[in-house]
Every structure is written in C-alpha cells, then in structure tokens.
XYZ file of C-alpha atoms in Angstrom:
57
model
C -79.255 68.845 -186.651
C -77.000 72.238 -186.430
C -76.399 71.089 -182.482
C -74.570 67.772 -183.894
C -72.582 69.479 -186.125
C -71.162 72.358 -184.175
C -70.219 69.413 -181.672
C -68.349 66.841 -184.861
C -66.822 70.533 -185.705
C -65.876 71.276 -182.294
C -63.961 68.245 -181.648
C -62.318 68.113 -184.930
C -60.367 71.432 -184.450
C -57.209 71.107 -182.447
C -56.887 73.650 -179.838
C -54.503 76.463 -180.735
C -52.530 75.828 -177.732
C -52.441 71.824 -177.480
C -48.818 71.180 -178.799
C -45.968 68.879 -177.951
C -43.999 70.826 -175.653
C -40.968 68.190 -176.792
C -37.884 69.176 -175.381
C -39.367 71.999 -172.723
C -41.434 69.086 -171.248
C -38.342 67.171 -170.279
C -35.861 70.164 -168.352
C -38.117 69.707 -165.189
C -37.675 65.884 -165.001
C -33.993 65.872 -165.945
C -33.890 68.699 -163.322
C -35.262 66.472 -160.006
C -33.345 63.484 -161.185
C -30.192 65.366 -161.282
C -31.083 67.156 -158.052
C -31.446 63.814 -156.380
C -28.345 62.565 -157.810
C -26.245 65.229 -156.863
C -28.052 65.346 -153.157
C -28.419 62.063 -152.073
C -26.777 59.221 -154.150
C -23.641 60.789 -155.087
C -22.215 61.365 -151.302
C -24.536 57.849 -150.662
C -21.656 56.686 -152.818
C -18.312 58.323 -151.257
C -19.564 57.744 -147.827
C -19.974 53.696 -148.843
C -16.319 54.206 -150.476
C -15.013 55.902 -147.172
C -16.492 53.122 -144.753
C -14.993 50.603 -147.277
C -11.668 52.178 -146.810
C -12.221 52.278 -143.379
C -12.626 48.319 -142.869
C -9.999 47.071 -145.184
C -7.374 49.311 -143.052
C-alpha cells in the first residue's frame, strides 16, 4: 500500500523547476520572426516597389 502512495504523492508535487517561463518564452520567437522580416520580406518588398517603378516609367 506505501508503493501507491509514494506514487499519488509523487505526482501531486509540482516540480520545483516547472514554471511558466511567460515573457522569457516568447524573446526567441519574436526574435526569428523579426529576423525573417528584416532578411527576407522587407527588401522582398522594396525590390517589388522598385520593379513597379520600373514598369510604370
């Protein structure tokens, strides 16, 4: 009977280190997606805008 209850008591405790990391989770994410905004769809854009330019003239 001790076996069971060391198990109920062992999944009952949280783990000391099992928190929401909140705002620290989300730097990484917000990190890439900026990277790829900044790398590949922002001069995607101004190269669109130039060939635009380019064909009304």
């Amino acid at each position: 009977m001790g076996f069971f209850i060391s198990d109920a008591l062992a999944e009952a405790a949280p783990a000391a280190g099992a928190q929401d990391p909140g705002i620290v989770g989300l730097i990484l994410p917000l990190g890439i997606m900026a990277a790829f905004f900044f790398l590949f769809i922002l001069p995607q854009q101004r190269k669109a805008k130039e060939h635009k330019k380019m064909v009304e003239a």
